[in-house]
Amino acid sequence: MFTDLILFRYGGAFQPRCTSLQEYIASEWRENGQHDGLDAVIMAIANGSRRVQQHVQQAALGDAYGSTGQTNFQGEIVQHLDKVTSDIFVEVLRQSGHVAAIGCEEIERPVIVEGDVADGYIVMMDPLDGSSNIDVGVSIGSIFGIWQKKPGETVNDDSLLRPGNQQVAAAYVVYGSSTVLVLATRNNVYGFTLDSASGSFVLTHPNIKIPENCPYYSTNEGNYKVLDRPTQEAITLLRNKYSQRYVGSLVADFHRNLLKGGIFAYPADQTRKDGRLRLMYEANPLGFVAEQAGGAASTGHERIMDIVPQQLHQRTPLILGNKDVVEATVSVIKGG
Ligand code: AHG
Ligand code: MN
Ligand code: MN
């Protein structure tokens, strides 16, 4: 495992040798013979997020703020950066040579990569999460769920409708006070911070586990009035017990809760019977990360990753974070 930090003298102080994302993958994955080709997919995500981070930092200067004036097929206003980031990640994932298909929040139909690569991975992505925060300098991010196509499968649209419990990996990036890429495979969650000097992602959060202690709850309290009674009771219990932290970017709220402990709740309500967040590229990937870190992800009635998807952009309620607190919250929502 990655505990062998090599120390060497550097100008009299000890500067621990940092492990890069490439070194982590080379040592942790290749030795175990895991997931051939997945390293190329992860490095593509890292390369794409490095480019996205620059666009995020420079958006206001390059007139890339604000909306395109268009509404997407989901009925949402498309921000300039939504389109830019979607294009970047589709490009780098295609070029990785190991992606067979891509599902993207900004693209109505699946992108089937020509040539249908042999050991192809299927990537579901939210290229820019937290779009409402782009223009106000608040943390935003990118989210990726990764499945592996079935041996010999000719990938088509239906190939993307796989339950989250079949993911082989998930990753997200937070563009905040620092740019952090969190990568999860079975029972492994590692965080890497972008070193802007070298341009490489450096291991800074080895072996992430959600803390037992839960100080925070994250929910849009403005929706309280449209929740059903049992869900109102569940939110009231959270409010009475924990401090509220709500950024309005799922990936930023989740990242804080993953590192510090906490629960995120975007339940169904009278105006959003199916919930607001998307199953395939928000709930499933972050549910995968949460579970590998010892947490849980539920709709309020069932495990997120057990849902068999019916369509690419379907929505779901999401209760996500500390396992005990998620389970207690679900029990109240169920009227338990
Ligand atoms: P996206 O920008 O990809 O559409 O996602 C926005 C989501 C999620 O990031 C956040 O938790 C949620 O929208 C906030 O919704 P409200 O503004 O309704 O609270
Ligand atoms: Mn999103
Ligand atoms: Mn988005």
Coordinates of C-alpha atoms and ligand atoms in Angstrom, one line a residue:
M1 CA 0.0 0.0 0.0
F2 CA 1.1 3.6 -0.3
T3 CA 2.6 4.2 3.1
D4 CA 6.2 4.2 1.9
L5 CA 6.7 7.9 1.5
I6 CA 10.4 8.3 0.6
L7 CA 11.9 11.3 2.4
F8 CA 14.9 13.0 1.0
R9 CA 16.8 16.2 2.1
Y10 CA 15.8 19.3 0.3
G11 CA 17.5 22.5 1.4
G12 CA 17.7 21.4 5.0
A13 CA 14.0 20.6 5.4
F14 CA 12.5 17.2 4.7
Q15 CA 10.2 17.4 1.7
P16 CA 8.2 14.1 1.5
R17 CA 8.4 12.6 -1.9
C18 CA 4.9 12.9 -3.3
T19 CA 3.3 10.1 -5.3
S20 CA 1.7 11.0 -8.5
L21 CA -1.5 9.6 -9.9
Q22 CA 0.5 7.8 -12.6
E23 CA 2.8 6.2 -10.0
Y24 CA -0.2 5.2 -7.8
I25 CA -1.9 3.5 -10.8
A26 CA 1.2 1.8 -12.0
S27 CA 2.0 0.4 -8.6
E28 CA -1.4 -0.3 -7.2
W29 CA -3.2 -1.5 -10.4
R30 CA -0.7 -3.0 -12.8
E31 CA 0.8 -5.2 -10.1
N32 CA -2.6 -6.5 -9.2
G33 CA -3.4 -6.9 -12.9
Q34 CA -6.7 -5.1 -12.3
H35 CA -8.8 -3.5 -15.0
D36 CA -6.6 -3.5 -18.1
G37 CA -7.1 -0.2 -19.9
L38 CA -8.7 1.5 -17.0
D39 CA -5.5 3.4 -16.2
A40 CA -5.8 5.1 -19.7
V41 CA -9.4 6.1 -18.8
I42 CA -8.4 7.6 -15.5
M43 CA -5.4 9.5 -17.0
A44 CA -7.8 10.8 -19.7
I45 CA -10.1 12.1 -16.9
A46 CA -7.1 13.7 -15.2
N47 CA -5.9 15.3 -18.4
G48 CA -9.3 16.6 -19.2
S49 CA -9.9 18.0 -15.7
R50 CA -6.5 19.8 -15.9
R51 CA -7.9 21.6 -19.0
V52 CA -11.3 22.2 -17.4
Q53 CA -9.6 23.7 -14.3
Q54 CA -8.0 26.3 -16.5
H55 CA -11.3 27.2 -18.2
V56 CA -12.9 27.5 -14.8
Q57 CA -10.2 29.8 -13.5
Q58 CA -10.2 31.9 -16.6
A59 CA -14.0 31.8 -17.4
A60 CA -14.7 35.5 -16.5
L61 CA -11.6 36.7 -18.4
G62 CA -12.4 34.8 -21.5
D63 CA -16.1 35.7 -21.6
A64 CA -17.0 32.1 -20.9
Y65 CA -19.2 33.0 -18.0
G66 CA -23.0 32.9 -18.2
S67 CA -25.3 30.9 -20.3
T68 CA -25.3 30.1 -24.0
G69 CA -28.9 31.2 -24.1
Q70 CA -29.9 27.7 -25.1
T71 CA -32.0 25.2 -23.1
N72 CA -30.9 21.6 -23.2
F73 CA -33.1 18.6 -23.7
Q74 CA -33.5 18.4 -20.0
G75 CA -35.1 21.8 -20.0
E76 CA -32.1 23.4 -18.2
I77 CA -30.2 26.5 -19.3
V78 CA -26.8 25.5 -20.8
Q79 CA -23.9 27.5 -19.3
H80 CA -20.9 28.1 -21.6
L81 CA -18.8 26.0 -19.3
D82 CA -21.2 23.1 -19.4
K83 CA -20.7 22.8 -23.2
V84 CA -16.9 23.5 -23.1
T85 CA -16.3 20.8 -20.4
S86 CA -18.6 18.3 -22.1
D87 CA -16.6 18.7 -25.3
I88 CA -13.2 18.4 -23.5
F89 CA -14.1 15.2 -21.7
V90 CA -15.7 13.5 -24.8
E91 CA -12.5 14.3 -26.7
V92 CA -10.1 13.0 -24.1
L93 CA -12.2 9.9 -23.4
R94 CA -12.4 9.0 -27.1
Q95 CA -8.7 9.5 -27.5
S96 CA -7.9 7.2 -24.5
G97 CA -8.5 4.2 -26.8
H98 CA -10.3 2.3 -24.1
V99 CA -13.7 3.9 -24.0
A100 CA -16.5 2.2 -25.9
A101 CA -19.4 4.6 -25.0
I102 CA -20.1 7.8 -23.1
G103 CA -23.3 9.0 -21.5
C104 CA -23.2 12.7 -20.7
E105 CA -25.6 15.0 -18.9
E106 CA -25.3 17.5 -21.7
I107 CA -25.8 15.0 -24.6
E108 CA -29.2 13.5 -25.1
R109 CA -28.1 10.2 -26.8
P110 CA -25.2 8.0 -25.8
V111 CA -21.9 8.6 -27.7
I112 CA -20.9 5.2 -29.1
V113 CA -17.2 5.4 -29.9
E114 CA -16.5 4.0 -33.4
G115 CA -14.4 0.9 -33.5
D116 CA -15.9 -0.3 -30.3
V117 CA -12.7 -0.9 -28.4
A118 CA -12.2 -4.5 -27.2
D119 CA -11.8 -4.0 -23.5
G120 CA -14.0 -0.9 -23.6
Y121 CA -15.2 1.0 -20.7
I122 CA -18.5 2.8 -20.5
V123 CA -18.3 6.2 -18.9
M124 CA -21.2 8.1 -17.5
M125 CA -20.4 11.7 -16.7
D126 CA -21.7 15.0 -15.4
P127 CA -18.9 17.2 -16.9
L128 CA -19.8 20.2 -14.9
D129 CA -21.7 19.8 -11.6
G130 CA -23.0 22.9 -9.8
S131 CA -23.5 25.1 -12.9
S132 CA -25.5 27.6 -10.9
N133 CA -22.2 28.4 -9.0
I134 CA -20.0 29.0 -12.1
D135 CA -20.4 32.7 -12.2
V136 CA -20.0 33.3 -8.5
G137 CA -16.6 31.6 -7.9
V138 CA -18.1 28.8 -5.7
S139 CA -16.7 25.3 -6.0
I140 CA -17.9 23.2 -8.9
G141 CA -16.9 19.8 -10.2
S142 CA -17.0 16.9 -12.6
I143 CA -18.4 13.4 -11.8
F144 CA -17.7 10.0 -13.6
G145 CA -19.1 6.5 -13.2
I146 CA -17.2 3.8 -15.0
W147 CA -18.5 0.3 -16.1
Q148 CA -16.8 -2.3 -18.2
K149 CA -18.6 -3.6 -21.3
K150 CA -19.5 -7.2 -21.2
P151 CA -16.9 -9.6 -23.0
G152 CA -17.8 -9.7 -26.7
E153 CA -20.6 -7.2 -26.3
T154 CA -21.3 -4.9 -29.2
V155 CA -22.0 -1.7 -27.4
N156 CA -25.4 0.0 -28.1
D157 CA -27.6 2.5 -26.3
D158 CA -28.9 -0.2 -23.9
S159 CA -25.3 -1.1 -22.9
L160 CA -25.3 2.1 -20.8
L161 CA -28.4 1.1 -18.7
R162 CA -26.4 -0.8 -16.1
P163 CA -27.1 -0.7 -12.3
G164 CA -24.5 1.2 -10.2
N165 CA -23.5 -2.0 -8.5
Q166 CA -21.8 -3.1 -11.7
Q167 CA -19.4 -0.1 -11.7
V168 CA -15.7 -0.9 -11.7
A169 CA -14.6 2.6 -10.6
A170 CA -15.9 6.1 -10.1
A171 CA -14.1 9.4 -9.9
Y172 CA -14.9 13.1 -9.3
V173 CA -13.0 16.3 -9.5
V174 CA -13.6 19.4 -7.3
Y175 CA -12.5 22.7 -8.8
G176 CA -12.3 24.7 -5.5
S177 CA -9.7 26.3 -3.3
S178 CA -7.6 23.4 -4.7
T179 CA -8.4 21.0 -7.5
V180 CA -8.8 17.5 -6.1
L181 CA -9.4 14.3 -8.0
V182 CA -10.9 11.5 -6.0
L183 CA -10.7 8.0 -7.5
A184 CA -12.5 5.0 -6.1
T185 CA -12.2 1.3 -7.0
R186 CA -13.4 -1.6 -4.8
N187 CA -12.6 -0.7 -1.2
N188 CA -10.1 1.9 -2.3
V189 CA -10.7 5.7 -2.2
Y190 CA -7.7 7.9 -2.9
G191 CA -7.5 11.7 -3.4
F192 CA -5.0 13.5 -5.6
T193 CA -4.4 17.3 -5.6
L194 CA -3.4 19.1 -8.8
D195 CA 0.1 20.6 -8.3
S196 CA -0.2 23.6 -10.6
A197 CA 3.6 24.0 -10.8
S198 CA 4.2 20.5 -12.3
G199 CA 0.7 20.0 -13.7
S200 CA 0.5 16.6 -12.1
F201 CA -2.0 15.2 -9.7
V202 CA -0.2 14.2 -6.4
L203 CA -1.5 11.8 -3.8
T204 CA -2.7 13.8 -0.8
H205 CA -5.6 11.8 0.6
P206 CA -4.6 8.1 0.8
N207 CA -7.3 5.5 1.8
I208 CA -10.2 7.9 2.5
K209 CA -12.9 6.6 4.9
I210 CA -15.9 8.6 5.9
P211 CA -15.3 9.6 9.6
E212 CA -17.6 7.9 12.2
N213 CA -18.5 11.4 13.5
C214 CA -21.2 13.3 11.5
P215 CA -21.1 17.1 12.1
Y216 CA -22.9 18.2 9.0
Y217 CA -26.1 17.8 7.0
S218 CA -26.5 19.2 3.5
T219 CA -30.0 19.9 2.1
N220 CA -31.9 22.7 0.4
E221 CA -34.0 23.8 3.2
G222 CA -36.0 25.9 0.8
N223 CA -37.7 22.7 -0.3
Y224 CA -38.9 21.8 3.2
K225 CA -42.4 23.1 2.5
V226 CA -42.9 20.7 -0.4
L227 CA -41.6 17.5 1.3
D228 CA -44.1 14.9 2.5
R229 CA -44.6 14.6 6.2
P230 CA -42.2 11.7 7.0
T231 CA -39.4 13.4 5.0
Q232 CA -40.1 16.7 6.8
E233 CA -39.6 14.7 10.1
A234 CA -36.4 13.3 8.8
I235 CA -35.0 16.7 7.8
T236 CA -36.1 18.2 11.2
L237 CA -34.1 15.5 13.0
L238 CA -31.0 16.3 11.0
R239 CA -31.5 20.0 11.6
N240 CA -31.8 19.5 15.3
K241 CA -28.7 17.4 15.5
Y242 CA -26.1 18.7 12.9
S243 CA -24.8 21.9 11.5
Q244 CA -26.0 22.9 8.0
R245 CA -23.6 23.1 5.2
Y246 CA -25.1 23.5 1.6
V247 CA -22.9 24.8 -1.3
G248 CA -25.4 23.9 -4.0
S249 CA -22.8 21.9 -5.9
L250 CA -23.4 18.2 -5.1
V251 CA -19.8 17.3 -5.7
A252 CA -18.5 20.0 -3.3
D253 CA -21.1 19.1 -0.6
F254 CA -20.3 15.4 -1.0
H255 CA -16.5 16.0 -0.9
R256 CA -16.7 17.9 2.4
N257 CA -18.9 15.2 3.9
L258 CA -16.6 12.4 2.7
L259 CA -13.6 14.0 4.4
K260 CA -15.2 15.5 7.5
G261 CA -18.3 13.3 7.9
G262 CA -21.8 14.3 7.0
I263 CA -25.0 13.5 5.1
F264 CA -26.4 15.0 1.9
A265 CA -30.1 14.8 1.2
Y266 CA -32.0 15.7 -1.9
P267 CA -35.3 13.8 -1.3
A268 CA -38.2 13.5 -3.6
D269 CA -40.8 16.3 -3.1
Q270 CA -44.2 17.4 -4.4
T271 CA -42.6 19.3 -7.3
R272 CA -40.0 16.6 -8.0
K273 CA -41.6 13.2 -7.6
D274 CA -38.5 11.4 -8.9
G275 CA -36.0 13.7 -7.2
R276 CA -33.8 16.3 -8.8
L277 CA -30.4 14.6 -9.3
R278 CA -29.5 12.1 -12.0
L279 CA -29.1 8.5 -11.3
M280 CA -26.4 7.5 -13.8
Y281 CA -23.9 10.3 -13.5
E282 CA -24.5 11.9 -10.1
A283 CA -26.1 9.4 -7.7
N284 CA -24.4 6.2 -8.9
P285 CA -20.8 7.4 -9.1
L286 CA -21.0 9.2 -5.8
G287 CA -22.8 6.3 -4.3
F288 CA -20.0 4.0 -5.4
V289 CA -17.4 6.4 -3.8
A290 CA -19.4 6.6 -0.6
E291 CA -19.8 2.8 -0.2
Q292 CA -16.1 2.1 -0.9
A293 CA -15.4 4.7 1.9
G294 CA -17.7 3.0 4.3
G295 CA -20.7 5.1 3.7
A296 CA -24.1 4.6 2.1
A297 CA -26.4 5.9 -0.7
S298 CA -30.2 5.5 -0.8
T299 CA -33.2 6.9 -2.6
G300 CA -34.9 7.0 0.8
H301 CA -36.5 3.6 0.0
E302 CA -33.7 1.5 -1.7
R303 CA -30.0 1.4 -2.3
I304 CA -29.1 3.7 -5.1
M305 CA -26.7 1.2 -6.8
D306 CA -29.4 -1.5 -7.0
I307 CA -31.7 0.5 -9.2
V308 CA -31.9 -1.0 -12.7
P309 CA -32.0 2.2 -14.9
Q310 CA -34.8 2.6 -17.5
Q311 CA -33.4 5.6 -19.3
L312 CA -30.1 7.5 -19.5
H313 CA -31.1 10.7 -17.7
Q314 CA -33.5 9.4 -15.2
R315 CA -33.6 11.3 -11.9
T316 CA -33.6 9.9 -8.3
P317 CA -33.9 11.1 -4.8
L318 CA -30.5 10.9 -3.0
I319 CA -29.6 10.4 0.6
L320 CA -25.8 10.1 0.7
G321 CA -23.0 9.9 3.4
N322 CA -22.4 8.4 6.8
K323 CA -23.9 4.9 6.8
D324 CA -25.5 5.1 10.2
V325 CA -27.0 8.5 9.6
V326 CA -28.3 7.6 6.1
E327 CA -29.9 4.4 7.5
A328 CA -31.5 6.4 10.3
T329 CA -32.8 9.0 7.9
V330 CA -34.1 6.4 5.5
S331 CA -35.9 4.7 8.3
V332 CA -37.8 7.9 9.2
I333 CA -38.6 8.6 5.5
K334 CA -40.0 5.2 5.2
G335 CA -42.2 6.0 8.1
G336 CA -40.4 3.4 10.1
Ligands
AHG1 P1 -25.8 20.4 -12.4 O1 -25.1 21.7 -12.3 O2 -24.9 19.3 -13.0 O3 -27.1 20.5 -13.1 O4 -26.1 19.9 -10.9 C1 -26.6 20.8 -10.0 C2 -27.2 20.0 -8.9 C3 -26.2 19.6 -7.8 O5 -24.9 20.0 -8.1 C4 -26.7 20.4 -6.6 O6 -26.6 19.6 -5.4 C5 -28.2 20.7 -6.9 O7 -28.2 20.8 -8.3 C6 -28.6 21.9 -6.3 O8 -30.0 22.0 -6.6 P2 -30.9 23.2 -5.9 O9 -30.4 24.4 -6.6 O10 -32.3 22.8 -6.3 O11 -30.6 23.1 -4.4
MN2 MN -24.8 17.8 -11.5
MN3 MN -23.9 19.3 -14.8

